Amino acid sequence: MANKKAAVQDVVTPWEVVATSASGIDYEKLLKGEHYADCEKINEELIERIEDITGKPAHHFLKRGIVISHSMMHHILDLYQEGKPFYLYTGRGPSSKSLHVGHLVPFQFTKWLQDTFDVPLVIQLTDDEKYLWKDIPTPEAAINLSRKNAKDIIAFGFDEKKTFIFSNFEYMCPPFYKNICRIEKLVTNEEVMNKFGISKRDSIGKTSFPAIQAAPSFSSSFPGIFRDSEDMACLIPCALDQHIFFEVTKETSRFMKVKEPALIHTTFLPALGGAIKKMSASDASTAIFLNDGEHEIEEKIHKIQDVKVQGNDTVSSEMGPVYGKSLEADIPYQLAKFFVEDETEWNGIKQAYEEENLSSMELKNKLILILKKTIREIQEKRENVTDDIVTKYMSPRLLTYK
Ligand code: TRP
């Protein structure tokens, strides 16, 4: 049944993202779906407001539609203007030793939010989730992955004084657990099974997990970490597939009489094998990892199939130029859109490529240089992240912020 459904419509769940078309997920359609009812697309007006009140240029992900939608962002901006605090909450499921460039997207954007708004940030490492879902033999092995991933995350440059990274296994404490139980009491098995596609034969760990991802949306899970932990507003930057956790969170917050979290969503970085899938650690040959060597990066980019000769139902099979939709299926072009930061440089590449003054080979070569540079910078920073530094970020302590 599930497979049949996958063939006719895009599948977007926290554990699976598969599109029906080579152009990738149809975001317009997705956002009109029932789970995104209280979300809006980001428009020019919102971007201008952000620039106006922060006095800083918007991140290129916002300008290029890579950060695509939100819920209650205007409310967060109101608070900012009134000088009232809010915090950021994001996370990562540590399923592999190293992050890949797809993970850069929400984390780079989160860093930009932290720097721009000068706010505290909590990062949840769901080692319990990965222990429950994946073939990880012990909680200790999952904790080990958490600490390795924390190094990568720290290398993105999050401010130590304002950032608390926590492993669920290690941080679980009475205030956090009380919130988890409050949420668990409000959500039925039926709701979780339907919304998250969990079956009767799955472990009970899976049905209760959504409460654990929901609880950090409530600041009372962090006493001694936030000055204003009573009921501080929360903004969650996350990829669109995670939204469903927070749809449930929003519902429970209304019953718990605590603040409903706001959200801001990123789209998916396509896999090197085609935009039908998002980049994923479980398919190593179609992902670029932050610990890949320069040679591997080159090889992987050169192997990407050229859309113009690939020919399938969404891309014209004629040899002539195939613009419009096909650019969405063009992986090097898509990767450049994510990773060429400078606006003028990106506009130049875009125009030259569309007008065929830049060949696919030339674009790939540019992309290789950009990816090598981005990854080298992170690798260099990561080398300086010692175990002691990881311990600091992961120790519960009072965060300082404006
Ligand atoms: N479940 C997420 C993952 O597998 C990790 C996560 C936990 C998360 N809390 C979050 C992601 C909050 C975004 C926002 O990667």
XYZ file of N, CA and C and ligand atoms in Angstrom, residues 14-15 89-94 124-126 129-130 209 213 236-239 242 245-246, ligand 1:
81
model
N 9.547 12.507 8.175
C 10.864 12.701 8.790
C 11.853 11.597 8.421
N 11.367 10.469 7.933
C 12.279 9.354 7.660
C 12.384 9.002 6.183
N 15.630 26.812 18.474
C 15.761 25.386 18.765
C 15.882 24.628 17.439
N 16.944 23.859 17.294
C 17.055 22.990 16.130
C 17.693 21.676 16.556
N 17.967 20.785 15.607
C 18.503 19.490 16.028
C 19.075 18.689 14.894
N 19.554 17.518 15.293
C 20.197 16.640 14.325
C 20.120 15.219 14.847
N 19.735 14.306 13.971
C 19.720 12.890 14.336
C 21.063 12.298 13.966
N 21.887 11.924 14.937
C 23.254 11.485 14.611
C 23.288 10.046 14.096
N 19.303 19.922 19.713
C 19.014 18.583 20.229
C 19.672 17.517 19.352
N 20.445 16.645 19.953
C 20.999 15.501 19.221
C 20.149 14.293 19.602
N 19.383 13.808 18.627
C 18.417 12.750 18.947
C 19.073 11.367 18.820
N 16.534 8.705 19.114
C 15.776 8.447 17.878
C 16.550 7.476 16.984
N 17.830 7.742 16.815
C 18.624 6.898 15.919
C 18.828 5.503 16.504
N 8.467 8.749 20.758
C 9.556 9.664 20.427
C 9.117 11.087 20.057
N 11.020 15.040 20.784
C 11.444 16.108 19.867
C 10.611 17.376 20.079
N 11.872 27.746 15.606
C 12.515 26.491 15.203
C 12.892 26.531 13.722
N 14.181 26.683 13.421
C 14.582 26.518 12.021
C 14.735 25.017 11.741
N 14.088 24.520 10.720
C 14.198 23.085 10.411
C 13.878 22.830 8.954
N 14.281 21.662 8.458
C 13.913 21.272 7.102
C 12.426 20.895 7.102
N 10.642 17.913 8.898
C 10.519 17.853 10.357
C 9.268 18.564 10.868
N 6.494 17.056 13.344
C 6.728 16.992 14.793
C 6.160 18.255 15.463
N 6.320 19.364 14.748
C 5.961 20.633 15.371
C 4.505 21.002 15.148
N 14.821 14.466 14.009
C 15.855 15.324 13.478
C 16.757 14.524 12.541
O 16.647 13.338 12.416
C 16.659 15.989 14.553
C 15.932 17.077 15.305
C 15.603 17.047 16.635
C 15.523 18.344 14.822
N 15.005 18.202 17.016
C 14.943 19.025 15.934
C 15.608 18.977 13.586
C 14.464 20.322 15.801
C 15.112 20.261 13.455
C 14.527 20.931 14.560
O 17.631 15.074 11.908
